[in-house]
Amino acid sequence: MDETKQSAEIETLIEKLLDSDPEVRTDAALELGTSGQKSAVEPLILALNDENPDVRFQASKSLAEIGKPAVEPLVKALKGEEGNTKRYATFALKNMGDDNVVEHLIVALKDEDWSVRKTSAKSLGEMGSKKAVEPLIDALQDDDWGVRCSVAKALGDIGDEKAIDPVKKARRAAKGDKEFKKVATKALKKIG
């Protein structure tokens, strides 16, 4: 396909990201991801804040599919102000499977938005990076219950023995919190 025609198709897909029908927007996000075009990155980042969760989810998957050209804009979005954008940027970075994004997800563990911290912890656990163990151990003290649960699970997923004592300590400190204790116990079993 010649470059002019491809560029026109990308522009049409970008316009479809603004369509009133969420299915049209979702399909456009999907096609932009398979195009692999750098020009699709910024419009897809804007779509991370779409009112429809299917559109947001597909935009994040498409950004992960585009890969390296999307890393820097995603990191910038992660430092932005909008919660949906930051959560879905975290998801996209995780799905790239690139160890270079681990540092950015670690920084996101201290975000003011609890859902960004929770998503970052979950992502770090799924990536299994040992670099994340110490920051995750620190995050066991998070004010938010859901974040602490995600952190304990992430530490179990990573499986580093350094996490055993801190998870045990957090489990003991969670007096009366049966759910957290269950998550912590599962994590400890996974670690060994």
Coordinates of N, CA and C in Angstrom, one line a residue:
M1 N 0.9 -1.2 0.0 CA 0.0 0.0 0.0 C 0.9 1.2 0.0
D2 N 0.5 2.2 -0.9 CA 1.4 3.4 -0.9 C 1.2 4.2 0.3
E3 N 2.2 5.0 0.6 CA 2.2 5.8 1.9 C 1.1 6.8 2.0
T4 N 0.7 7.4 0.9 CA -0.4 8.4 0.9 C -1.7 7.8 1.3
K5 N -2.0 6.6 0.7 CA -3.2 5.9 1.0 C -3.2 5.4 2.4
Q6 N -2.1 4.9 2.9 CA -2.0 4.4 4.3 C -2.2 5.6 5.2
S7 N -1.6 6.7 4.9 CA -1.8 7.9 5.8 C -3.2 8.3 5.8
A8 N -3.9 8.3 4.7 CA -5.3 8.7 4.7 C -6.2 7.7 5.5
E9 N -5.8 6.4 5.4 CA -6.6 5.4 6.2 C -6.4 5.6 7.7
I10 N -5.2 6.0 8.1 CA -4.9 6.2 9.5 C -5.7 7.5 9.9
E11 N -5.7 8.5 9.1 CA -6.5 9.7 9.4 C -8.0 9.4 9.6
T12 N -8.5 8.5 8.8 CA -9.9 8.1 8.8 C -10.2 7.4 10.1
L13 N -9.2 6.5 10.5 CA -9.4 5.7 11.8 C -9.3 6.7 13.0
I14 N -8.4 7.7 12.9 CA -8.3 8.6 14.0 C -9.6 9.4 14.1
E15 N -10.2 9.8 13.0 CA -11.5 10.5 13.1 C -12.6 9.6 13.7
K16 N -12.5 8.3 13.4 CA -13.5 7.4 13.9 C -13.4 7.2 15.5
L17 N -12.2 7.6 16.0 CA -12.0 7.6 17.5 C -12.9 8.6 18.2
L18 N -13.5 9.5 17.4 CA -14.4 10.6 17.9 C -15.8 10.3 17.5
D19 N -16.1 9.2 16.9 CA -17.5 8.8 16.5 C -18.4 8.7 17.8
S20 N -19.7 8.9 17.6 CA -20.6 8.8 18.7 C -20.9 7.4 19.1
D21 N -20.6 6.4 18.3 CA -20.8 5.0 18.6 C -19.6 4.4 19.2
P22 N -19.7 3.9 20.4 CA -18.5 3.3 21.1 C -18.0 2.1 20.3
E23 N -18.8 1.3 19.6 CA -18.3 0.2 18.8 C -17.4 0.7 17.7
V24 N -17.8 1.8 17.1 CA -17.0 2.3 16.0 C -15.6 2.8 16.6
R25 N -15.7 3.4 17.7 CA -14.4 3.9 18.4 C -13.5 2.7 18.8
T26 N -14.2 1.7 19.3 CA -13.4 0.5 19.7 C -12.7 -0.2 18.5
D27 N -13.5 -0.3 17.4 CA -12.9 -0.9 16.2 C -11.8 -0.1 15.6
A28 N -12.0 1.3 15.7 CA -10.9 2.2 15.2 C -9.6 2.0 16.0
A29 N -9.8 1.9 17.3 CA -8.7 1.7 18.2 C -7.9 0.4 17.9
L30 N -8.7 -0.6 17.7 CA -8.2 -1.9 17.3 C -7.3 -1.8 16.0
E31 N -7.9 -1.2 15.0 CA -7.2 -1.1 13.7 C -6.0 -0.2 13.8
L32 N -6.1 0.8 14.6 CA -4.9 1.7 14.8 C -3.7 0.9 15.4
G33 N -4.1 0.0 16.3 CA -3.0 -0.8 17.0 C -2.4 -1.7 16.0
T34 N -3.2 -2.4 15.1 CA -2.6 -3.3 14.1 C -1.8 -2.6 13.0
S35 N -2.1 -1.3 12.9 CA -1.4 -0.5 11.8 C 0.1 -0.3 12.3
G36 N 0.3 -0.2 13.6 CA 1.6 0.0 14.1 C 2.2 1.4 13.8
Q37 N 1.4 2.3 13.4 CA 1.8 3.7 13.0 C 2.0 4.6 14.2
K38 N 3.2 5.2 14.2 CA 3.5 6.2 15.3 C 2.5 7.3 15.4
S39 N 1.9 7.7 14.2 CA 0.9 8.8 14.2 C -0.4 8.4 15.0
A40 N -0.6 7.1 15.3 CA -1.7 6.7 16.0 C -1.6 6.8 17.5
V41 N -0.4 7.0 18.0 CA -0.1 7.0 19.4 C -0.8 8.1 20.2
E42 N -0.7 9.3 19.8 CA -1.3 10.4 20.6 C -2.9 10.3 20.6
P43 N -3.5 10.0 19.4 CA -5.0 9.8 19.4 C -5.4 8.7 20.3
L44 N -4.6 7.6 20.3 CA -4.9 6.5 21.2 C -4.7 6.8 22.7
I45 N -3.7 7.7 23.0 CA -3.6 8.1 24.4 C -4.8 8.9 24.8
L46 N -5.3 9.8 23.9 CA -6.5 10.5 24.2 C -7.7 9.6 24.5
A47 N -7.7 8.5 23.7 CA -8.8 7.5 23.8 C -8.7 6.8 25.2
L48 N -7.6 6.8 25.9 CA -7.5 6.2 27.2 C -8.5 6.8 28.2
N49 N -9.0 8.0 27.8 CA -9.9 8.7 28.7 C -11.3 8.7 28.1
D50 N -11.6 7.8 27.2 CA -12.9 7.8 26.5 C -13.9 7.4 27.6
E51 N -15.2 7.8 27.4 CA -16.2 7.6 28.4 C -16.6 6.1 28.4
N52 N -16.2 5.3 27.4 CA -16.6 3.9 27.3 C -15.4 3.0 27.7
P53 N -15.6 2.1 28.7 CA -14.4 1.3 29.1 C -13.9 0.4 28.0
D54 N -14.7 -0.1 27.1 CA -14.2 -0.9 26.0 C -13.3 -0.2 25.1
V55 N -13.6 1.1 24.9 CA -12.7 1.9 24.0 C -11.4 2.1 24.8
R56 N -11.5 2.4 26.1 CA -10.2 2.7 26.8 C -9.4 1.4 26.8
F57 N -10.0 0.3 27.1 CA -9.3 -1.0 27.1 C -8.6 -1.3 25.8
Q58 N -9.3 -1.1 24.7 CA -8.8 -1.4 23.4 C -7.7 -0.4 23.0
A59 N -7.8 0.8 23.4 CA -6.8 1.8 23.1 C -5.5 1.4 23.9
S60 N -5.6 0.9 25.1 CA -4.4 0.5 25.8 C -3.8 -0.7 25.2
K61 N -4.6 -1.7 24.8 CA -4.0 -2.8 24.1 C -3.3 -2.4 22.8
S62 N -3.9 -1.5 22.1 CA -3.4 -1.0 20.8 C -2.0 -0.3 21.0
L63 N -2.0 0.5 22.1 CA -0.7 1.2 22.4 C 0.4 0.2 22.7
A64 N 0.0 -0.9 23.4 CA 1.0 -1.9 23.8 C 1.5 -2.6 22.5
E65 N 0.5 -2.8 21.6 CA 0.9 -3.5 20.3 C 1.8 -2.6 19.4
I66 N 1.6 -1.3 19.4 CA 2.4 -0.4 18.7 C 3.9 -0.4 19.3
G67 N 3.9 -0.6 20.6 CA 5.2 -0.8 21.2 C 6.1 0.4 21.5
K68 N 7.4 0.3 21.1 CA 8.4 1.3 21.5 C 8.0 2.8 21.2
P69 N 7.4 3.1 20.0 CA 7.0 4.5 19.8 C 6.0 5.0 20.8
A70 N 5.3 4.1 21.5 CA 4.3 4.5 22.5 C 4.8 4.7 23.9
V71 N 6.0 4.2 24.2 CA 6.5 4.2 25.6 C 6.6 5.6 26.2
E72 N 7.3 6.5 25.5 CA 7.5 7.8 26.0 C 6.2 8.6 26.2
P73 N 5.3 8.6 25.2 CA 4.0 9.2 25.5 C 3.2 8.6 26.6
L74 N 3.3 7.3 26.7 CA 2.6 6.6 27.8 C 3.1 7.0 29.2
V75 N 4.5 7.1 29.3 CA 5.1 7.5 30.5 C 4.7 8.9 30.9
K76 N 4.6 9.8 29.8 CA 4.1 11.1 30.0 C 2.7 11.1 30.5
A77 N 1.9 10.3 29.9 CA 0.4 10.2 30.4 C 0.3 9.7 31.8
L78 N 1.3 8.8 32.2 CA 1.3 8.2 33.5 C 1.6 9.3 34.6
K79 N 2.3 10.4 34.1 CA 2.6 11.5 35.0 C 1.5 12.6 35.0
G80 N 0.5 12.4 34.2 CA -0.6 13.4 34.0 C -1.5 13.4 35.2
E81 N -2.7 14.0 34.9 CA -3.6 14.2 36.0 C -4.8 13.3 36.0
E82 N -5.2 12.8 34.8 CA -6.4 12.1 34.7 C -6.3 10.6 35.1
G83 N -7.2 10.2 36.0 CA -7.1 8.8 36.6 C -7.3 7.7 35.5
N84 N -8.3 7.8 34.7 CA -8.5 6.8 33.7 C -7.3 6.7 32.8
T85 N -6.8 7.8 32.3 CA -5.6 7.8 31.4 C -4.4 7.1 32.1
K86 N -4.2 7.5 33.4 CA -3.0 6.9 34.1 C -3.2 5.4 34.3
R87 N -4.4 4.9 34.7 CA -4.7 3.5 34.9 C -4.5 2.7 33.6
Y88 N -5.0 3.2 32.5 CA -4.9 2.5 31.2 C -3.5 2.6 30.6
A89 N -2.8 3.7 30.9 CA -1.4 3.8 30.5 C -0.6 2.7 31.2
T90 N -0.8 2.5 32.5 CA -0.2 1.5 33.3 C -0.4 0.1 32.7
F91 N -1.6 -0.1 32.3 CA -2.0 -1.4 31.7 C -1.2 -1.6 30.4
A92 N -1.2 -0.5 29.5 CA -0.5 -0.6 28.2 C 1.0 -0.9 28.4
L93 N 1.6 -0.2 29.4 CA 3.0 -0.3 29.6 C 3.3 -1.8 30.1
K94 N 2.5 -2.3 30.9 CA 2.7 -3.7 31.4 C 2.6 -4.6 30.3
N95 N 1.6 -4.4 29.4 CA 1.4 -5.4 28.3 C 2.5 -5.3 27.2
M96 N 3.4 -4.3 27.3 CA 4.5 -4.3 26.4 C 5.6 -5.3 26.8
G97 N 5.5 -5.7 28.1 CA 6.5 -6.7 28.5 C 7.9 -6.2 28.4
D98 N 8.1 -5.0 28.4 CA 9.5 -4.4 28.3 C 10.0 -4.0 29.7
D99 N 11.1 -4.6 30.1 CA 11.7 -4.3 31.4 C 12.0 -2.8 31.7
N100 N 12.1 -2.1 30.6 CA 12.4 -0.7 30.8 C 11.3 0.1 31.4
V101 N 10.1 -0.4 31.3 CA 8.9 0.3 31.9 C 8.7 0.0 33.4
V102 N 9.5 -0.9 33.9 CA 9.3 -1.3 35.3 C 9.6 -0.1 36.2
E103 N 10.6 0.7 35.9 CA 10.9 1.9 36.8 C 9.7 2.9 36.8
H104 N 9.0 3.0 35.7 CA 7.9 4.0 35.6 C 6.7 3.4 36.4
L105 N 6.5 2.1 36.4 CA 5.5 1.5 37.2 C 5.8 1.6 38.7
I106 N 7.1 1.5 39.0 CA 7.5 1.7 40.4 C 7.1 3.1 40.9
V107 N 7.4 4.1 40.1 CA 7.1 5.5 40.4 C 5.6 5.6 40.6
A108 N 4.8 4.9 39.8 CA 3.4 5.0 39.9 C 2.8 4.4 41.2
L109 N 3.6 3.6 41.9 CA 3.2 3.0 43.2 C 3.0 4.1 44.2
K110 N 3.5 5.3 43.9 CA 3.3 6.5 44.9 C 2.4 7.5 44.4
D111 N 1.6 7.2 43.3 CA 0.7 8.1 42.8 C -0.4 8.5 43.8
E112 N -1.0 9.7 43.7 CA -2.0 10.1 44.6 C -3.3 9.3 44.4
D113 N -3.5 8.8 43.3 CA -4.7 8.1 42.9 C -4.6 6.6 43.3
W114 N -5.4 6.1 44.3 CA -5.2 4.7 44.8 C -5.4 3.7 43.6
S115 N -6.2 4.0 42.7 CA -6.5 3.0 41.6 C -5.2 2.9 40.7
V116 N -4.5 4.0 40.5 CA -3.2 3.9 39.8 C -2.2 3.1 40.5
R117 N -2.1 3.3 41.9 CA -1.2 2.5 42.7 C -1.5 1.0 42.6
K118 N -2.8 0.8 42.7 CA -3.3 -0.6 42.7 C -3.0 -1.3 41.3
T119 N -3.3 -0.6 40.2 CA -3.0 -1.1 38.9 C -1.5 -1.3 38.7
S120 N -0.7 -0.4 39.2 CA 0.8 -0.5 39.1 C 1.3 -1.7 39.8
A121 N 0.8 -1.9 41.0 CA 1.2 -3.1 41.8 C 0.8 -4.4 41.1
K122 N -0.4 -4.4 40.6 CA -0.8 -5.6 39.9 C 0.0 -5.9 38.7
S123 N 0.3 -4.8 37.9 CA 1.1 -4.9 36.7 C 2.5 -5.4 37.0
L124 N 3.1 -4.8 38.1 CA 4.5 -5.2 38.5 C 4.5 -6.7 38.9
G125 N 3.5 -7.2 39.5 CA 3.4 -8.6 39.9 C 3.3 -9.5 38.7
E126 N 2.5 -9.0 37.7 CA 2.3 -9.8 36.5 C 3.6 -9.8 35.7
M127 N 4.4 -8.7 35.7 CA 5.6 -8.7 35.0 C 6.7 -9.5 35.7
G128 N 6.6 -9.7 37.0 CA 7.5 -10.6 37.7 C 8.9 -10.0 37.9
S129 N 9.1 -8.7 37.8 CA 10.4 -8.1 37.9 C 10.9 -8.0 39.3
K130 N 12.1 -8.6 39.6 CA 12.7 -8.5 40.9 C 13.0 -7.1 41.4
K131 N 13.2 -6.2 40.4 CA 13.5 -4.8 40.7 C 12.3 -4.2 41.5
A132 N 11.1 -4.7 41.4 CA 10.0 -4.2 42.0 C 9.8 -4.6 43.5
V133 N 10.5 -5.6 43.9 CA 10.3 -6.2 45.2 C 10.4 -5.2 46.4
E134 N 11.5 -4.5 46.5 CA 11.6 -3.5 47.6 C 10.5 -2.4 47.5
P135 N 10.3 -1.8 46.4 CA 9.2 -0.8 46.4 C 7.8 -1.4 46.7
L136 N 7.6 -2.6 46.3 CA 6.3 -3.2 46.7 C 6.3 -3.5 48.2
I137 N 7.4 -3.9 48.7 CA 7.4 -4.1 50.2 C 7.0 -2.8 50.9
D138 N 7.6 -1.7 50.4 CA 7.3 -0.4 51.0 C 5.8 -0.1 50.9
A139 N 5.2 -0.5 49.8 CA 3.8 -0.2 49.5 C 2.8 -1.1 50.3
L140 N 3.4 -2.1 51.0 CA 2.5 -2.9 51.9 C 1.9 -2.0 53.0
Q141 N 2.5 -0.8 53.2 CA 2.0 0.2 54.2 C 1.0 1.2 53.6
D142 N 0.6 1.0 52.4 CA -0.3 1.9 51.7 C -1.6 2.1 52.6
D143 N -2.2 3.3 52.5 CA -3.4 3.7 53.2 C -4.6 2.9 52.7
D144 N -4.6 2.5 51.4 CA -5.7 1.9 50.8 C -5.7 0.4 50.9
W145 N -6.8 -0.2 51.3 CA -6.9 -1.6 51.5 C -6.7 -2.4 50.2
G146 N -7.3 -1.9 49.1 CA -7.2 -2.6 47.8 C -5.8 -2.6 47.3
V147 N -5.1 -1.5 47.5 CA -3.7 -1.4 47.1 C -2.8 -2.4 47.9
R148 N -3.0 -2.4 49.2 CA -2.3 -3.4 50.0 C -2.5 -4.8 49.5
C149 N -3.8 -5.2 49.2 CA -4.1 -6.5 48.7 C -3.4 -6.8 47.4
S150 N -3.4 -5.8 46.5 CA -2.7 -5.9 45.2 C -1.2 -6.1 45.4
V151 N -0.7 -5.3 46.3 CA 0.8 -5.4 46.6 C 1.1 -6.8 47.1
A152 N 0.4 -7.3 48.1 CA 0.7 -8.6 48.6 C 0.6 -9.7 47.5
K153 N -0.4 -9.6 46.7 CA -0.6 -10.6 45.6 C 0.6 -10.5 44.6
A154 N 1.0 -9.2 44.3 CA 2.1 -9.0 43.4 C 3.4 -9.6 44.0
L155 N 3.6 -9.4 45.3 CA 4.8 -10.0 45.9 C 4.8 -11.5 45.8
G156 N 3.6 -12.1 45.9 CA 3.5 -13.6 45.8 C 3.7 -14.0 44.3
D157 N 3.3 -13.2 43.4 CA 3.5 -13.5 42.0 C 5.0 -13.4 41.6
I158 N 5.7 -12.5 42.2 CA 7.1 -12.3 41.9 C 7.9 -13.5 42.6
G159 N 7.5 -13.8 43.8 CA 8.1 -15.0 44.4 C 9.4 -14.8 45.1
D160 N 9.8 -13.6 45.4 CA 11.1 -13.3 46.0 C 11.0 -13.6 47.5
E161 N 11.9 -14.3 48.0 CA 11.9 -14.7 49.5 C 12.1 -13.5 50.4
K162 N 12.7 -12.4 49.9 CA 12.8 -11.1 50.7 C 11.5 -10.6 51.1
A163 N 10.4 -11.0 50.5 CA 9.1 -10.5 50.8 C 8.4 -11.3 51.9
I164 N 8.9 -12.4 52.3 CA 8.2 -13.3 53.3 C 8.0 -12.6 54.6
D165 N 9.0 -12.1 55.2 CA 8.9 -11.4 56.5 C 8.0 -10.2 56.4
P166 N 8.2 -9.3 55.5 CA 7.3 -8.1 55.4 C 5.8 -8.5 55.2
V167 N 5.5 -9.5 54.4 CA 4.1 -9.9 54.1 C 3.6 -10.5 55.4
K168 N 4.4 -11.3 56.1 CA 3.9 -11.9 57.4 C 3.6 -10.7 58.4
K169 N 4.5 -9.7 58.4 CA 4.3 -8.6 59.3 C 3.0 -7.8 59.0
A170 N 2.8 -7.6 57.7 CA 1.5 -6.9 57.2 C 0.3 -7.8 57.6
R171 N 0.4 -9.1 57.4 CA -0.7 -9.9 57.7 C -1.0 -9.9 59.2
R172 N 0.0 -9.9 60.1 CA -0.2 -9.7 61.5 C -0.9 -8.4 61.9
A173 N -0.4 -7.3 61.2 CA -0.9 -6.0 61.5 C -2.4 -5.8 61.0
A174 N -2.9 -6.7 60.2 CA -4.2 -6.6 59.6 C -5.2 -7.2 60.5
K175 N -5.3 -6.8 61.7 CA -6.2 -7.4 62.7 C -7.6 -7.3 62.2
G176 N -8.3 -8.4 62.2 CA -9.7 -8.4 61.9 C -10.0 -8.3 60.4
D177 N -9.0 -8.2 59.5 CA -9.2 -8.0 58.1 C -8.9 -9.4 57.4
K178 N -10.0 -10.2 57.4 CA -9.9 -11.6 56.9 C -9.5 -11.6 55.5
E179 N -10.0 -10.7 54.7 CA -9.7 -10.7 53.2 C -8.2 -10.5 53.0
F180 N -7.7 -9.5 53.6 CA -6.2 -9.2 53.4 C -5.4 -10.4 53.9
K181 N -5.8 -10.9 55.0 CA -5.1 -12.1 55.6 C -5.1 -13.3 54.6
K182 N -6.2 -13.5 53.9 CA -6.3 -14.5 52.9 C -5.3 -14.3 51.7
V183 N -5.3 -13.0 51.3 CA -4.5 -12.6 50.1 C -3.0 -12.8 50.6
A184 N -2.7 -12.4 51.8 CA -1.3 -12.5 52.2 C -0.9 -13.9 52.4
T185 N -1.8 -14.8 52.9 CA -1.5 -16.2 53.1 C -1.2 -16.8 51.7
K186 N -2.1 -16.5 50.7 CA -1.9 -17.1 49.4 C -0.5 -16.6 48.8
A187 N -0.2 -15.4 49.0 CA 1.1 -14.8 48.5 C 2.2 -15.6 49.2
L188 N 2.2 -15.8 50.5 CA 3.2 -16.5 51.2 C 3.4 -18.0 50.7
K189 N 2.3 -18.6 50.4 CA 2.3 -20.0 49.8 C 3.0 -20.0 48.5
K190 N 2.7 -19.0 47.7 CA 3.3 -18.9 46.3 C 4.8 -18.7 46.4
I191 N 5.2 -17.9 47.4 CA 6.6 -17.6 47.6 C 7.4 -18.8 48.0
G192 N 6.7 -19.6 48.8 CA 7.3 -20.9 49.2 C 7.4 -20.9 50.7

